[in-house]
Amino acid sequence: MDVVIGGAGISGLTMGYFLDKKKRDYILLEKQSEPGGLCRSIHQQGFIFDYTGHLLHFRYPEIESFIKSLNLKLLSHKRRAYIFFNGKLISYPFQLNLHQLPPEIGYHCLYDFIQRRSCPNPQNSEEFFVSEFGKSIFQYFLEPYNQKLWTIKPKYIIPDWMGRFVPHVQLSEVLKPLFSGEEITDKGYNPFFYYPQNGISELPLSLVKKISQIKLNQEIIEVNWKEKKVITEQGTYPYGKLIWTLPLKSFLNLAQPAVPEVIKKSFNNLRSVKVLDLEMGFEGKSPEYHWVYLPEENILPYRVGCSSNFYQGKPGQFSIYAEIAFSRYKKIPPGDKKAVLEKVISSLKKYKLIDSQAKLQTYIARVIDPAYVIYDKNWKQSRKNIFVFFGKHSIVPVGRYAKWYYASMEDVIFNTLKIAEMM
Ligand SMILES: Cc1cc2nc3c(=O)[nH]c(=O)nc-3n(C[C@H](O)[C@H](O)[C@H](O)COP(=O)(O)OP(=O)(O)OC[C@H]3O[C@@H](n4cnc5c(N)ncnc54)[C@H](O)[C@@H]3O)c2cc1C
């Protein structure tokens, strides 16, 4: 086999799609019985449950036209995102809606924004945030929110993950709504987004139709990187090139023979956050929002979203996802998943984030692992060491978890396309 692709998430499928177009000899191996990886939807009692919100936002025209060419029924939405702060919903982004804050807090945020000092080469995310937004916006929102998401303080995270994910703003933009009272909602990387009418799994399912060489239920159980062979319970697949889309860390346990000690150390330095994903279907009055950021510690999730507002659920019903981050640095509270679910529902009702009369109809509670790669002090060097080792052995990492970075579906499709062009 010329190319073996491990994993049929969105990156493995995209690679298969483009290799097919190039008439390359390849095989795509996926351990699950269905393709899609994290881009999958479960239809349950009239609700659509994804692996938390999976929304499409485009910045590359070529990827937008590629996805649109797949003929998905895409619904388009103008973002309705908020921050739950001091018992109230503040429009997102926080830094442009200071007039919605309690006056004393809004004043401090504005004052410190004006006083901020630029930092040309920030060493960590705290330095970046404070230099970009001032001390108070950091302390009131960015620090508690990011600590909840990453499970460690921003000062332990290098700024490389942020890029477009954190909206950059000018003083004029911060001042304008203070006097006009206007609600600013169209800033950031996703003011508009698309969502397939029947759930995000429509995207992988439309790709898989155009792929000729896919084998499902084929778990990779060994990679002999010296002899260039991938082994599953059903067979052995020799390769010229191995496209690796599985989580980077999983290579360590599958490698036969074991990787050299210095590379093993780099694998062992990789850190990530897991997410407990609670998908809940309710009977009751739907909230208006698409999603809400929850920086406060007294609510477990760092974010909740109303997914039925993406797929347009039935009247009188709505679905909510809640995302709770945990890791070796922060455990989730004791108790089974059902107990955590009940706790989350009761706080959502208490803080009026859902209808207090809503009745739970059905749910899924599952763990996404890994969910977010932690950009700690070892991130850069560990990846580099591993990728140099991969390069020597014809292994190409592709996708969010194989490249071990923070990337959207569009990013991984874009990157996969670029790699496919070079193959
Ligand atoms: C909480 C959360 C919310 C997100 N929200 C958004 C969003 O709103 N918009 C957006 O654009 N992106 C979002 N993303 C990012 C998006 O999920 C990823 O960019 C994308 O799914 C990555 O696809 P992938 O193919 O690289 O990896 P994966 O989806 O992880 O695919 C890897 C594949 O490898 C398979 N596999 C694993 N082990 C084996 C094995 N041993 N043998 C064979 N196969 C194996 C898996 O089953 C899987 O199919 C979100 C991610 C998270 C965690």
Short mmCIF file of C-alpha atoms in Angstrom, two decimals, residues 2-391:
data_model
loop_
_atom_site.label_atom_id
_atom_site.label_comp_id
_atom_site.label_asym_id
_atom_site.label_seq_id
_atom_site.Cartn_x
_atom_site.Cartn_y
_atom_site.Cartn_z
CA ASP A 2 1.30 3.41 -0.94
CA VAL A 3 -0.46 5.27 1.90
CA VAL A 4 -2.19 4.05 5.06
CA ILE A 5 -4.42 6.59 6.82
CA GLY A 6 -5.13 5.91 10.49
CA GLY A 7 -8.45 7.33 11.70
CA ALA A 8 -11.58 8.45 9.81
CA GLY A 9 -12.34 11.67 11.64
CA ILE A 10 -12.72 14.78 9.53
CA SER A 11 -8.99 14.91 8.75
CA GLY A 12 -8.62 11.24 7.75
CA LEU A 13 -11.72 11.51 5.56
CA THR A 14 -10.49 14.70 3.92
CA MET A 15 -7.15 13.04 3.19
CA GLY A 16 -8.94 10.00 1.70
CA TYR A 17 -11.12 12.28 -0.42
CA PHE A 18 -8.14 14.08 -1.94
CA LEU A 19 -6.05 10.93 -2.40
CA ASP A 20 -8.97 9.41 -4.27
CA LYS A 21 -9.03 12.45 -6.53
CA LYS A 22 -5.33 11.97 -7.17
CA LYS A 23 -5.96 8.27 -7.86
CA ARG A 24 -3.47 7.27 -5.18
CA ASP A 25 -3.27 3.81 -3.74
CA TYR A 26 -4.38 4.16 -0.10
CA ILE A 27 -6.42 2.56 2.65
CA LEU A 28 -8.24 4.37 5.47
CA LEU A 29 -8.58 2.43 8.75
CA GLU A 30 -11.09 3.43 11.45
CA LYS A 31 -11.73 1.67 14.74
CA GLN A 32 -15.36 2.73 15.12
CA SER A 33 -18.28 1.30 13.17
CA GLU A 34 -18.99 4.76 11.72
CA PRO A 35 -16.78 7.55 10.42
CA GLY A 36 -16.53 11.12 11.74
CA GLY A 37 -14.55 10.96 14.98
CA LEU A 38 -15.61 13.99 17.02
CA CYS A 39 -17.86 15.19 14.19
CA ARG A 40 -20.66 12.75 14.85
CA SER A 41 -24.30 13.22 15.84
CA ILE A 42 -26.64 10.94 17.73
CA HIS A 43 -30.36 11.27 17.09
CA GLN A 44 -32.20 10.43 20.30
CA GLN A 45 -35.91 10.94 21.04
CA GLY A 46 -36.14 13.78 18.53
CA PHE A 47 -32.99 15.56 19.73
CA ILE A 48 -29.65 15.82 17.96
CA PHE A 49 -26.65 15.36 20.21
CA ASP A 50 -23.16 16.17 18.86
CA TYR A 51 -19.91 15.97 20.79
CA THR A 52 -20.86 19.39 22.24
CA GLY A 53 -21.41 22.23 19.76
CA HIS A 54 -19.82 21.60 16.35
CA LEU A 55 -20.38 24.67 14.25
CA LEU A 56 -18.91 25.61 10.93
CA HIS A 57 -17.28 28.99 10.55
CA PHE A 58 -15.29 29.85 7.48
CA ARG A 59 -12.32 32.09 6.90
CA TYR A 60 -10.83 30.30 3.89
CA PRO A 61 -13.04 30.82 0.79
CA GLU A 62 -11.68 27.59 -0.75
CA ILE A 63 -12.81 25.53 2.28
CA GLU A 64 -16.19 27.26 2.32
CA SER A 65 -16.75 26.38 -1.34
CA PHE A 66 -15.40 22.85 -0.79
CA ILE A 67 -17.89 22.22 2.05
CA LYS A 68 -20.72 23.89 0.15
CA SER A 69 -19.94 21.66 -2.85
CA LEU A 70 -20.81 18.63 -0.70
CA ASN A 71 -24.47 19.68 -0.87
CA LEU A 72 -25.21 19.57 2.84
CA LYS A 73 -28.37 21.34 3.94
CA LEU A 74 -26.60 24.14 5.80
CA LEU A 75 -28.53 26.45 8.13
CA SER A 76 -26.92 29.84 8.61
CA HIS A 77 -27.03 31.65 11.97
CA LYS A 78 -26.00 34.99 13.41
CA ARG A 79 -24.23 34.20 16.67
CA ARG A 80 -26.09 34.78 19.96
CA ALA A 81 -23.31 34.30 22.50
CA TYR A 82 -23.06 35.63 26.05
CA ILE A 83 -21.02 35.58 29.21
CA PHE A 84 -22.79 34.80 32.45
CA PHE A 85 -21.37 37.42 34.79
CA ASN A 86 -22.58 38.59 38.16
CA GLY A 87 -25.93 36.86 37.71
CA LYS A 88 -26.57 38.38 34.28
CA LEU A 89 -25.96 37.64 30.60
CA ILE A 90 -23.42 40.03 29.05
CA SER A 91 -23.10 40.03 25.26
CA TYR A 92 -19.96 38.41 23.86
CA PRO A 93 -17.28 39.69 23.37
CA PHE A 94 -16.88 40.94 26.94
CA GLN A 95 -14.33 43.65 26.04
CA LEU A 96 -16.77 45.37 23.65
CA ASN A 97 -19.75 45.35 25.97
CA LEU A 98 -18.34 46.95 29.10
CA HIS A 99 -21.46 49.13 29.35
CA GLN A 100 -23.44 46.00 30.25
CA LEU A 101 -21.31 45.41 33.37
CA PRO A 102 -22.06 46.81 36.83
CA PRO A 103 -20.78 50.44 36.60
CA GLU A 104 -17.91 50.02 39.06
CA ILE A 105 -16.54 46.95 37.27
CA GLY A 106 -17.10 48.50 33.82
CA TYR A 107 -15.17 51.58 34.97
CA HIS A 108 -12.17 49.52 36.13
CA CYS A 109 -12.17 47.50 32.94
CA LEU A 110 -12.20 50.62 30.79
CA TYR A 111 -9.61 52.43 32.89
CA ASP A 112 -7.19 49.50 32.75
CA PHE A 113 -7.84 48.98 29.06
CA ILE A 114 -6.73 52.58 28.43
CA GLN A 115 -3.70 52.12 30.72
CA ARG A 116 -2.59 48.84 29.15
CA ARG A 117 1.01 48.56 27.99
CA SER A 118 1.91 46.67 24.88
CA CYS A 119 4.14 43.64 25.30
CA PRO A 120 5.82 42.77 21.98
CA ASN A 121 6.88 39.30 23.02
CA PRO A 122 4.54 37.88 25.66
CA GLN A 123 5.92 34.75 27.32
CA ASN A 124 2.60 33.41 28.56
CA SER A 125 -1.13 33.92 28.08
CA GLU A 126 -1.46 36.16 31.14
CA GLU A 127 1.12 38.58 29.74
CA PHE A 128 -0.65 38.51 26.40
CA PHE A 129 -4.12 39.12 27.86
CA VAL A 130 -3.04 41.89 30.22
CA SER A 131 -1.12 43.71 27.50
CA GLU A 132 -3.98 43.32 25.03
CA PHE A 133 -6.98 44.06 27.31
CA GLY A 134 -5.68 45.48 30.62
CA LYS A 135 -5.59 44.01 34.13
CA SER A 136 -9.30 44.18 35.00
CA ILE A 137 -10.75 42.49 31.91
CA PHE A 138 -8.18 39.78 32.58
CA GLN A 139 -9.08 39.41 36.25
CA TYR A 140 -12.84 39.57 35.87
CA PHE A 141 -13.26 37.40 32.79
CA LEU A 142 -10.26 36.09 30.89
CA GLU A 143 -8.42 34.56 33.82
CA PRO A 144 -11.30 32.72 35.50
CA TYR A 145 -12.76 31.57 32.17
CA ASN A 146 -9.48 30.32 30.75
CA GLN A 147 -8.51 28.65 34.00
CA LYS A 148 -11.81 26.76 33.94
CA LEU A 149 -11.27 25.67 30.34
CA TRP A 150 -7.55 24.79 30.51
CA THR A 151 -7.63 23.66 34.16
CA ILE A 152 -4.46 25.66 34.82
CA LYS A 153 -3.79 29.38 35.12
CA PRO A 154 -3.10 31.36 31.91
CA LYS A 155 0.37 32.22 33.25
CA TYR A 156 1.34 28.55 32.70
CA ILE A 157 0.13 28.55 29.09
CA ILE A 158 2.19 29.95 26.23
CA PRO A 159 0.27 32.37 23.96
CA ASP A 160 0.71 30.32 20.76
CA TRP A 161 -2.82 28.82 20.89
CA MET A 162 -4.73 32.08 20.63
CA GLY A 163 -4.42 33.62 17.20
CA ARG A 164 -7.87 34.49 15.96
CA PHE A 165 -9.66 32.77 18.87
CA VAL A 166 -9.30 35.91 21.01
CA PRO A 167 -10.84 38.99 19.35
CA HIS A 168 -8.35 41.90 19.17
CA VAL A 169 -10.01 45.30 19.78
CA GLN A 170 -9.12 49.01 19.45
CA LEU A 171 -9.91 51.70 22.05
CA SER A 172 -12.36 53.33 19.61
CA GLU A 173 -14.31 50.07 19.42
CA VAL A 174 -14.43 49.77 23.21
CA LEU A 175 -15.56 53.38 23.65
CA LYS A 176 -18.27 53.54 21.00
CA PRO A 177 -20.87 51.28 22.64
CA LEU A 178 -20.32 53.02 25.99
CA PHE A 179 -21.91 56.12 24.52
CA SER A 180 -24.27 54.63 21.96
CA GLY A 181 -25.49 51.84 24.27
CA GLU A 182 -25.26 49.56 21.26
CA GLU A 183 -24.84 45.80 21.74
CA ILE A 184 -21.73 44.66 19.84
CA THR A 185 -22.06 41.06 18.75
CA ASP A 186 -20.37 40.79 15.38
CA LYS A 187 -16.71 40.70 16.42
CA GLY A 188 -14.49 37.61 16.62
CA TYR A 189 -13.90 34.58 14.45
CA ASN A 190 -17.45 33.30 14.42
CA PRO A 191 -20.08 36.09 14.27
CA PHE A 192 -21.91 33.95 11.73
CA PHE A 193 -21.84 30.21 11.52
CA TYR A 194 -23.35 27.33 9.62
CA TYR A 195 -24.77 24.09 10.86
CA PRO A 196 -26.05 21.07 8.89
CA GLN A 197 -29.78 20.63 9.41
CA ASN A 198 -29.45 17.01 10.56
CA GLY A 199 -26.37 17.38 12.72
CA ILE A 200 -22.66 17.71 12.12
CA SER A 201 -22.35 14.05 11.11
CA GLU A 202 -23.78 15.06 7.72
CA LEU A 203 -20.33 16.44 6.92
CA PRO A 204 -18.35 13.18 7.38
CA LEU A 205 -21.20 11.16 5.86
CA SER A 206 -21.13 13.25 2.71
CA LEU A 207 -17.35 12.83 2.47
CA VAL A 208 -17.44 9.10 3.03
CA LYS A 209 -19.73 8.66 0.03
CA LYS A 210 -16.89 9.92 -2.14
CA ILE A 211 -14.22 7.71 -0.65
CA SER A 212 -13.46 4.33 -2.14
CA GLN A 213 -10.97 2.80 0.31
CA ILE A 214 -12.30 2.88 3.85
CA LYS A 215 -12.42 0.03 6.36
CA LEU A 216 -14.47 0.51 9.51
CA ASN A 217 -14.15 -1.57 12.72
CA GLN A 218 -10.40 -1.75 12.18
CA GLU A 219 -8.66 -0.70 15.34
CA ILE A 220 -4.95 -0.10 14.90
CA ILE A 221 -3.29 -2.14 17.63
CA GLU A 222 0.32 -1.86 16.57
CA VAL A 223 2.56 0.27 14.36
CA ASN A 224 5.85 -1.30 13.36
CA TRP A 225 7.58 1.94 12.39
CA LYS A 226 10.85 0.20 11.51
CA GLU A 227 9.26 -2.19 9.02
CA LYS A 228 6.52 0.32 8.05
CA LYS A 229 3.51 -1.83 8.87
CA VAL A 230 0.24 -1.05 10.58
CA ILE A 231 -1.48 -3.94 12.34
CA THR A 232 -5.16 -4.33 13.18
CA GLU A 233 -6.90 -7.45 14.48
CA GLN A 234 -8.05 -8.16 10.94
CA GLY A 235 -4.83 -7.64 9.04
CA THR A 236 -1.42 -6.14 8.40
CA TYR A 237 -1.01 -3.10 6.17
CA PRO A 238 2.48 -2.22 4.91
CA TYR A 239 2.86 1.42 3.91
CA GLY A 240 5.09 3.83 2.07
CA LYS A 241 3.65 6.72 4.11
CA LEU A 242 1.52 6.59 7.23
CA ILE A 243 -0.96 9.45 7.71
CA TRP A 244 -1.51 9.62 11.47
CA THR A 245 -4.75 11.31 12.61
CA LEU A 246 -5.09 9.46 15.93
CA PRO A 247 -4.22 11.43 19.06
CA LEU A 248 -0.46 11.94 19.00
CA LYS A 249 0.04 10.38 22.41
CA SER A 250 -1.58 7.09 21.38
CA PHE A 251 1.41 6.41 19.10
CA LEU A 252 3.57 5.76 22.15
CA ASN A 253 1.63 2.67 23.21
CA LEU A 254 1.11 1.35 19.68
CA ALA A 255 4.74 1.69 18.56
CA GLN A 256 6.58 -1.61 18.05
CA PRO A 257 9.45 -1.61 18.78
CA ALA A 258 9.22 1.04 21.49
CA VAL A 259 10.34 4.52 20.43
CA PRO A 260 13.80 5.72 21.62
CA GLU A 261 13.92 6.90 25.24
CA VAL A 262 14.36 10.60 24.36
CA ILE A 263 11.26 10.51 22.11
CA LYS A 264 9.33 8.64 24.79
CA LYS A 265 10.10 11.50 27.17
CA SER A 266 8.61 13.98 24.67
CA PHE A 267 5.44 11.89 24.37
CA ASN A 268 5.18 11.74 28.16
CA ASN A 269 5.40 15.52 28.33
CA LEU A 270 2.23 16.04 26.25
CA ARG A 271 -0.65 17.34 28.34
CA SER A 272 -4.33 17.73 27.52
CA VAL A 273 -7.72 18.54 29.00
CA LYS A 274 -10.64 16.11 28.96
CA VAL A 275 -14.21 17.32 28.65
CA LEU A 276 -17.22 15.74 30.28
CA ASP A 277 -19.88 16.36 27.65
CA LEU A 278 -23.45 16.38 28.98
CA GLU A 279 -26.02 16.30 26.17
CA MET A 280 -29.52 16.89 27.52
CA GLY A 281 -32.95 16.93 25.87
CA PHE A 282 -35.72 18.81 27.69
CA GLU A 283 -39.41 19.50 27.42
CA GLY A 284 -40.04 23.18 28.15
CA LYS A 285 -39.42 26.70 26.94
CA SER A 286 -36.20 27.04 24.99
CA PRO A 287 -33.57 29.62 25.87
CA GLU A 288 -32.72 32.17 23.17
CA TYR A 289 -28.95 31.88 23.23
CA HIS A 290 -26.67 29.76 21.08
CA TRP A 291 -24.08 29.44 23.82
CA VAL A 292 -22.96 31.03 27.09
CA TYR A 293 -19.46 31.23 28.61
CA LEU A 294 -19.44 30.53 32.33
CA PRO A 295 -16.37 31.97 34.05
CA GLU A 296 -17.75 31.63 37.59
CA GLU A 297 -16.52 28.76 39.77
CA ASN A 298 -19.92 28.08 41.37
CA ILE A 299 -21.20 26.56 38.10
CA LEU A 300 -19.38 23.41 36.95
CA PRO A 301 -19.34 23.79 33.13
CA TYR A 302 -17.15 26.37 31.45
CA ARG A 303 -19.73 26.68 28.66
CA VAL A 304 -23.28 25.63 27.86
CA GLY A 305 -24.99 25.77 24.49
CA CYS A 306 -28.52 25.34 23.20
CA SER A 307 -28.00 22.96 20.30
CA SER A 308 -31.68 22.91 19.30
CA ASN A 309 -31.16 26.54 18.27
CA PHE A 310 -28.61 25.26 15.71
CA TYR A 311 -30.74 22.49 14.20
CA GLN A 312 -34.13 24.09 14.93
CA GLY A 313 -35.66 21.58 17.30
CA LYS A 314 -39.38 20.90 17.77
CA PRO A 315 -41.50 23.54 19.55
CA GLY A 316 -41.83 22.84 23.29
CA GLN A 317 -38.51 20.97 23.35
CA PHE A 318 -34.91 22.05 23.50
CA SER A 319 -31.48 20.51 23.90
CA ILE A 320 -28.53 21.77 25.91
CA TYR A 321 -24.91 20.72 26.01
CA ALA A 322 -22.72 21.43 29.01
CA GLU A 323 -18.94 21.16 28.86
CA ILE A 324 -16.93 20.45 32.01
CA ALA A 325 -13.14 20.45 31.74
CA PHE A 326 -10.89 18.28 33.88
CA SER A 327 -7.35 16.95 33.79
CA ARG A 328 -4.50 15.71 35.99
CA TYR A 329 -4.51 19.26 37.44
CA LYS A 330 -8.21 19.45 38.22
CA LYS A 331 -10.59 16.58 38.95
CA ILE A 332 -14.33 16.63 38.37
CA PRO A 333 -16.35 16.49 41.57
CA PRO A 334 -16.86 13.01 43.01
CA GLY A 335 -20.00 11.07 42.13
CA ASP A 336 -21.17 9.33 38.99
CA LYS A 337 -21.99 11.14 35.77
CA LYS A 338 -25.71 11.16 36.63
CA ALA A 339 -24.99 12.97 39.90
CA VAL A 340 -22.91 15.57 38.05
CA LEU A 341 -25.70 15.95 35.48
CA GLU A 342 -28.27 16.61 38.21
CA LYS A 343 -26.00 19.16 39.82
CA VAL A 344 -25.52 20.94 36.48
CA ILE A 345 -29.26 21.00 35.72
CA SER A 346 -30.06 22.40 39.13
CA SER A 347 -27.51 25.23 38.76
CA LEU A 348 -28.72 26.03 35.22
CA LYS A 349 -32.23 26.37 36.62
CA LYS A 350 -31.08 28.35 39.66
CA TYR A 351 -29.28 30.90 37.49
CA LYS A 352 -32.14 30.98 34.94
CA LEU A 353 -29.96 29.64 32.14
CA ILE A 354 -32.77 27.22 31.39
CA ASP A 355 -36.50 27.23 32.13
CA SER A 356 -36.98 26.31 35.81
CA GLN A 357 -39.97 24.11 34.84
CA ALA A 358 -38.07 22.22 32.11
CA LYS A 359 -38.27 18.42 32.32
CA LEU A 360 -35.34 16.24 31.32
CA GLN A 361 -36.44 13.73 28.66
CA THR A 362 -33.19 12.04 27.74
CA TYR A 363 -29.44 12.55 27.99
CA ILE A 364 -25.97 11.32 27.10
CA ALA A 365 -22.97 11.81 29.41
CA ARG A 366 -19.58 11.02 27.90
CA VAL A 367 -15.95 11.99 28.13
CA ILE A 368 -14.00 13.52 25.23
CA ASP A 369 -10.34 12.62 25.72
CA PRO A 370 -8.26 14.39 24.60
CA ALA A 371 -10.41 17.48 24.07
CA TYR A 372 -7.99 20.45 24.33
CA VAL A 373 -4.24 20.28 23.99
CA ILE A 374 -2.48 22.20 26.77
CA TYR A 375 0.12 24.61 25.42
CA ASP A 376 2.44 24.40 28.41
CA LYS A 377 6.17 25.11 28.52
CA ASN A 378 7.01 21.69 27.00
CA TRP A 379 4.51 21.85 24.14
CA LYS A 380 6.76 23.31 21.44
CA GLN A 381 9.87 21.21 22.02
CA SER A 382 8.01 17.92 22.60
CA ARG A 383 6.04 18.26 19.37
CA LYS A 384 9.17 19.20 17.48
CA ASN A 385 11.10 16.14 18.75
CA ILE A 386 8.23 13.81 17.89
CA PHE A 387 7.65 15.31 14.44
CA VAL A 388 11.34 15.04 13.56
CA PHE A 389 11.19 11.37 14.57
CA PHE A 390 8.00 10.92 12.52
CA GLY A 391 9.62 12.62 9.52
#
